[in-house]
Short mmCIF file of C-alpha atoms in Angstrom, two decimals:
data_model
loop_
_atom_site.label_atom_id
_atom_site.label_comp_id
_atom_site.label_asym_id
_atom_site.label_seq_id
_atom_site.Cartn_x
_atom_site.Cartn_y
_atom_site.Cartn_z
CA MET D 1 16.52 49.34 10.55
CA THR D 2 13.08 47.77 10.15
CA LEU D 3 12.15 44.20 11.07
CA ASP D 4 9.19 42.60 9.30
CA ALA D 5 7.44 40.75 12.12
CA LYS D 6 5.40 38.72 9.63
CA LYS D 7 8.56 37.05 8.32
CA ALA D 8 10.43 36.73 11.62
CA ARG D 9 8.26 35.19 14.29
CA GLY D 10 9.12 33.67 17.63
CA LYS D 11 9.98 34.34 21.23
CA ASN D 12 13.74 34.67 20.74
CA ILE D 13 14.89 36.40 17.57
CA THR D 14 18.54 37.04 16.72
CA LYS D 15 19.58 39.03 13.66
CA THR D 16 23.05 40.08 12.54
CA VAL D 17 23.73 43.48 10.96
CA THR D 18 27.03 44.36 9.24
CA VAL D 19 28.14 47.99 9.66
CA PHE D 20 30.62 49.43 7.13
CA SER D 21 32.81 52.46 7.86
CA ASN D 22 35.76 54.39 6.41
CA ASP D 23 37.99 53.38 9.32
CA PRO D 24 40.91 51.58 7.59
CA GLU D 25 41.65 49.49 10.67
CA ASN D 26 38.05 48.42 11.21
CA PRO D 27 36.28 48.78 7.86
CA GLU D 28 33.35 46.63 9.00
CA TYR D 29 31.98 45.03 12.12
CA LYS D 30 28.94 43.02 13.00
CA LEU D 31 26.16 43.80 15.42
CA SER D 32 24.04 41.06 16.93
CA ILE D 33 20.51 42.23 17.65
CA LYS D 34 18.31 40.13 19.89
CA GLY D 35 14.68 40.54 20.76
CA THR D 36 11.27 39.02 21.30
CA ILE D 37 8.30 39.32 18.96
CA LEU D 38 5.01 39.27 20.81
CA GLU D 39 2.16 37.64 18.92
CA ILE D 40 -1.24 39.27 19.14
CA LEU D 41 -2.66 35.75 19.38
CA GLU D 42 -0.73 32.56 20.06
CA THR D 43 -2.04 29.07 19.27
CA ARG D 44 -1.97 25.73 21.10
CA PRO D 45 -0.88 23.50 19.59
CA LEU D 46 1.55 25.72 17.72
CA ALA D 47 0.66 24.13 14.35
CA LEU D 48 -3.02 24.06 13.45
CA LYS D 49 -3.57 20.63 11.93
CA LEU D 50 -6.65 18.53 11.21
CA GLN D 51 -5.76 14.89 10.61
CA GLY D 52 -7.73 11.74 9.98
CA LEU D 53 -8.71 9.11 7.44
CA ALA D 54 -9.97 10.12 4.02
CA GLY D 55 -13.68 9.73 3.49
CA GLY D 56 -14.90 11.51 6.63
CA ASP D 57 -15.05 15.01 8.09
CA LEU D 58 -12.05 16.03 10.21
CA SER D 59 -12.68 18.07 13.37
CA SER D 60 -10.59 19.47 16.19
CA SER D 61 -10.49 22.28 18.75
CA PHE D 62 -7.66 24.80 19.12
CA THR D 63 -6.76 27.25 21.87
CA PHE D 64 -5.88 30.89 21.13
CA THR D 65 -4.31 33.09 23.81
CA ALA D 66 -3.24 36.73 23.85
CA GLY D 67 0.53 36.82 23.35
CA SER D 68 1.10 40.43 24.43
CA PRO D 69 -0.13 42.72 27.21
CA LEU D 70 -2.87 43.92 24.83
CA ASP D 71 -6.35 42.55 25.41
CA VAL D 72 -8.03 41.20 22.27
CA GLU D 73 -11.59 41.19 20.97
CA ILE D 74 -12.20 38.72 18.16
CA VAL D 75 -14.59 40.44 15.75
CA GLU D 76 -14.78 37.98 12.85
CA ILE D 77 -13.38 34.59 11.82
CA LYS D 78 -13.41 33.32 8.24
CA SER D 79 -11.59 30.96 5.90
CA ARG D 80 -9.94 32.10 2.66
CA GLY D 81 -11.12 28.91 0.95
CA SER D 82 -14.11 26.61 0.94
CA LEU D 83 -12.54 23.68 2.78
CA LEU D 84 -12.84 24.80 6.41
CA GLU D 85 -16.02 25.23 8.39
CA ILE D 86 -15.82 27.54 11.40
CA GLY D 87 -17.36 26.04 14.51
CA GLU D 88 -18.09 27.38 17.97
CA LEU D 89 -15.85 30.07 19.50
CA GLU D 90 -15.73 29.83 23.30
CA GLU D 91 -14.24 32.70 25.26
CA VAL D 92 -12.46 31.09 28.22
CA LYS D 93 -11.03 34.30 29.70
CA VAL D 94 -12.29 37.69 28.56
CA GLY D 95 -9.82 39.32 26.22
CA ARG D 96 -7.15 36.66 26.82
CA GLU D 97 -8.11 33.10 25.86
CA TRP D 98 -10.49 31.30 23.47
CA ASN D 99 -11.26 27.80 22.18
CA LEU D 100 -12.20 27.45 18.52
CA SER D 101 -13.65 24.38 16.80
CA LEU D 102 -12.76 23.74 13.14
CA THR D 103 -14.04 21.13 10.69
CA ALA D 104 -12.67 20.16 7.28
CA LYS D 105 -15.05 18.68 4.76
CA ALA D 106 -14.61 15.03 3.81
CA ASN D 107 -12.30 14.12 0.96
CA ALA D 108 -12.64 10.72 -0.71
CA ARG D 109 -8.96 10.49 -1.64
CA PRO D 110 -5.81 11.00 0.45
CA ALA D 111 -4.68 14.61 0.31
CA LEU D 112 -2.60 17.15 2.22
CA ILE D 113 -4.18 20.58 1.86
CA LYS D 114 -3.40 23.95 3.41
CA GLU D 115 -5.88 26.76 3.94
CA LYS D 116 -5.69 30.13 5.68
CA LEU D 117 -7.82 31.03 8.67
CA VAL D 118 -8.36 34.79 8.99
CA MET D 119 -9.27 36.62 12.20
CA GLU D 120 -10.33 40.25 12.36
CA VAL D 121 -9.52 41.52 15.88
CA LEU D 122 -9.62 44.73 17.87
CA THR D 123 -6.84 45.24 20.44
CA SER D 124 -7.01 47.35 23.58
CA ASP D 125 -4.77 50.01 22.04
CA GLY D 126 -7.62 50.82 19.63
CA GLU D 127 -6.03 49.15 16.57
CA GLU D 128 -7.97 46.94 14.15
CA ARG D 129 -5.80 44.05 13.00
CA THR D 130 -6.03 41.15 10.55
CA LEU D 131 -4.35 37.92 11.66
CA ASP D 132 -3.63 34.95 9.37
CA PHE D 133 -3.19 31.38 10.58
CA LEU D 134 -2.25 28.46 8.30
CA VAL D 135 -4.34 25.33 8.83
CA GLN D 136 -3.05 22.01 7.49
CA VAL D 137 -5.64 19.38 6.59
CA ASP D 138 -4.26 15.85 6.28
CA HIS D 139 -6.65 13.28 4.79
CA ARG D 140 -4.62 10.10 5.34
CA PRO D 141 -5.12 6.98 3.19
CA ARG D 142 -7.76 4.56 4.44
CA ILE D 143 -5.84 1.74 2.78
CA VAL D 144 -2.04 1.78 2.62
CA LEU D 145 0.21 0.01 0.10
CA GLN D 146 3.79 -1.05 0.77
CA PRO D 147 5.81 -0.38 -1.27
CA LYS D 148 3.79 2.63 -2.32
CA GLN D 149 6.02 3.82 -5.15
CA ASN D 150 7.36 0.97 -7.27
CA LEU D 151 7.77 -2.75 -7.53
CA LYS D 152 10.66 -3.74 -9.80
CA PHE D 153 11.64 -6.90 -11.60
CA LEU D 154 15.27 -6.19 -12.48
CA ASN D 155 17.03 -7.49 -15.58
CA ARG D 156 19.52 -9.52 -13.53
CA GLU D 157 16.52 -11.38 -12.08
CA THR D 158 14.40 -11.79 -15.21
CA SER D 159 17.33 -12.99 -17.34
CA LYS D 160 17.33 -16.19 -15.28
CA LEU D 161 13.98 -17.06 -16.82
CA LEU D 162 15.73 -17.53 -20.18
CA GLY D 163 17.45 -20.61 -18.75
CA GLY D 164 14.29 -22.10 -17.29
CA GLY D 165 14.63 -20.50 -13.84
CA GLU D 166 11.90 -20.42 -11.23
CA PRO D 167 9.09 -17.84 -11.67
CA LEU D 168 9.72 -14.47 -10.03
CA GLU D 169 7.30 -13.20 -7.39
CA LYS D 170 7.03 -9.75 -5.81
CA SER D 171 4.33 -8.61 -3.40
CA ILE D 172 2.40 -5.53 -2.35
CA LEU D 173 1.32 -5.35 1.30
CA VAL D 174 -2.19 -3.90 1.70
CA THR D 175 -3.15 -2.65 5.20
CA GLY D 176 -5.64 -0.30 6.83
CA GLY D 177 -4.73 3.32 7.46
CA ASP D 178 -5.21 2.74 11.20
CA LYS D 179 -6.35 -0.01 13.55
CA THR D 180 -10.04 0.93 13.20
CA ILE D 181 -10.19 0.06 9.49
CA GLU D 182 -11.53 -3.36 8.57
CA PHE D 183 -11.68 -4.43 4.93
CA GLU D 184 -11.10 -7.31 2.55
CA VAL D 185 -9.19 -7.49 -0.71
CA THR D 186 -11.80 -9.06 -2.96
CA GLY D 187 -10.00 -9.20 -6.28
CA VAL D 188 -7.12 -8.15 -8.52
CA GLN D 189 -7.42 -7.26 -12.20
CA LEU D 190 -4.75 -6.79 -14.85
CA ASP D 191 -5.15 -4.94 -18.12
CA PRO D 192 -5.89 -7.45 -20.90
CA LYS D 193 -2.66 -6.49 -22.68
CA ILE D 194 -0.52 -7.72 -19.74
CA ALA D 195 -2.79 -10.45 -18.38
CA ASP D 196 -0.78 -13.13 -20.22
CA ALA D 197 2.57 -11.81 -18.97
CA PHE D 198 1.83 -11.51 -15.24
CA GLN D 199 -0.22 -13.56 -12.80
CA THR D 200 -1.61 -12.42 -9.45
CA ARG D 201 -2.82 -14.01 -6.25
CA ILE D 202 -4.11 -12.77 -2.87
CA GLU D 203 -2.72 -13.89 0.48
CA VAL D 204 -4.58 -13.18 3.72
CA VAL D 205 -2.03 -12.03 6.31
CA SER D 206 -4.55 -11.02 8.98
CA PRO D 207 -8.29 -11.28 8.23
CA LYS D 208 -9.91 -7.86 7.65
CA LYS D 209 -6.63 -6.14 8.51
CA SER D 210 -3.77 -7.08 6.20
CA TYR D 211 -3.29 -8.74 2.80
CA ARG D 212 -0.56 -9.38 0.26
CA VAL D 213 -1.10 -9.12 -3.48
CA TRP D 214 1.50 -11.25 -5.24
CA VAL D 215 2.59 -10.47 -8.79
CA THR D 216 4.32 -13.33 -10.64
CA LEU D 217 6.42 -13.25 -13.80
CA SER D 218 6.82 -16.79 -15.16
CA GLU D 219 8.32 -16.19 -18.60
CA TYR D 220 10.80 -13.70 -19.99
CA GLN D 221 8.98 -11.25 -22.25
CA SER D 222 10.42 -10.89 -25.73
CA LYS D 223 8.42 -7.80 -26.64
CA PRO D 224 10.31 -4.49 -26.32
CA THR D 225 7.48 -2.92 -24.32
CA VAL D 226 4.77 -4.53 -22.22
CA LEU D 227 2.83 -1.99 -20.15
CA GLY D 228 -0.49 -2.06 -18.32
CA LYS D 229 -2.32 -1.29 -15.10
CA LEU D 230 -3.23 -3.36 -12.07
CA LYS D 231 -6.40 -2.78 -10.05
CA ILE D 232 -6.87 -3.95 -6.46
CA GLN D 233 -10.53 -4.32 -5.45
CA THR D 234 -11.73 -4.09 -1.84
CA ASN D 235 -15.03 -4.02 0.01
CA ASP D 236 -14.17 -0.69 1.67
CA GLU D 237 -17.02 1.78 1.27
CA VAL D 238 -14.66 4.63 0.32
CA ARG D 239 -11.69 2.96 -1.43
CA SER D 240 -13.33 0.12 -3.30
CA GLU D 241 -10.71 0.28 -6.07
CA ILE D 242 -7.02 1.16 -6.00
CA PHE D 243 -5.23 1.48 -9.32
CA LEU D 244 -1.55 0.73 -9.73
CA GLY D 245 0.14 1.53 -12.98
CA HIS D 246 2.11 0.62 -14.84
CA ILE D 247 3.41 -2.94 -14.81
CA GLY D 248 5.65 -3.89 -17.71
CA GLN D 249 8.96 -4.55 -19.42
CA SER D 250 10.93 -2.17 -21.61
CA ARG D 251 14.39 -1.72 -23.16
CA MET D 252 13.84 1.95 -24.04
CA LEU D 253 16.46 4.35 -22.67
CA ASN D 254 13.89 6.76 -21.25
CA ILE D 255 10.30 5.98 -20.31
CA TYR D 256 7.90 8.77 -19.34
CA ASN D 257 4.76 7.93 -17.43
CA HIS D 258 2.21 10.73 -16.91
CA LEU D 259 -0.51 10.12 -14.33
CA THR D 260 -3.23 12.65 -13.57
CA THR D 261 -4.74 12.92 -10.07
CA THR D 262 -7.32 15.36 -8.69
CA GLU D 263 -4.56 17.64 -7.46
CA LYS D 264 -1.58 17.44 -9.81
CA ARG D 265 0.06 15.77 -12.80
CA VAL D 266 3.05 13.67 -11.91
CA SER D 267 5.73 12.77 -14.42
CA HIS D 268 8.14 9.91 -13.76
CA GLN D 269 11.25 9.21 -15.81
CA PHE D 270 12.96 5.86 -15.78
CA SER D 271 16.44 5.23 -17.18
CA SER D 272 17.94 1.85 -17.97
CA SER D 273 20.74 0.31 -20.03
CA ASN D 274 20.24 -1.06 -23.53
CA HIS D 275 19.52 -4.48 -21.98
CA TYR D 276 15.99 -5.56 -21.23
CA SER D 277 14.74 -4.52 -17.79
CA THR D 278 11.43 -5.71 -16.44
CA PHE D 279 9.77 -3.43 -13.88
CA ALA D 280 6.48 -2.74 -12.15
CA HIS D 281 5.99 0.95 -11.38
CA THR D 282 3.13 1.60 -9.00
CA CYS D 283 1.36 4.84 -8.14
CA VAL D 284 -1.85 5.13 -6.12
CA LEU D 285 -4.58 7.04 -7.92
#
């Protein structure tokens, strides 16, 4: 039996093996095999993660320690991509412990990216080994929207407008990605094709920290389809514009909305009944 240590990692490993025989009373029985896999190098923290706000470089230091009785010499460190920059390697204890600084280049938009860090090492048993470590880079949004997925005006709400009901209002909360971010929402723009259907206004919740963008529907829309985008403008040096799309009303059975970002194409499908349903679907670009 062979165990692939690259696929089964950890201090305490348990695997079950079924043994078959021609014994009619005991045709099969199970063996429980337990053991420990010693890593050539262990990391602290266990997960290598760089995290911070989009728009700036992300840096951190990680500790590597020898996980077996073998002493280790780190010969070379490189990244399999172009995202990571290798910083200073400090040997804390010869052959046993090191501190390594890593930096991820700035990304203007929020993104979660993974990249492999490769170490070429020489162990005290004379073996040359290649070790791979996965590094997760999390560029968090500088400005956060709530809700971040969709804002819906449902048919049971909009139908009240046919009888002269009060205008419907829904809001989007706009806040900083962390407490250090200060910004202002300076404006909201609607596509010309929906500007007559929806109205917007800005409410200051906490100056330079939190705002609400209100979207108002005053009249029931008779057109089968009314679609358009909404743009929130800020004075933030990195996220000066945030696009939300689409806002609209439709009675189609299936609506497909394809939005392209720098990393992937996202397709959303909406289903409704044959009655009119007014909705606002939002997606940060």
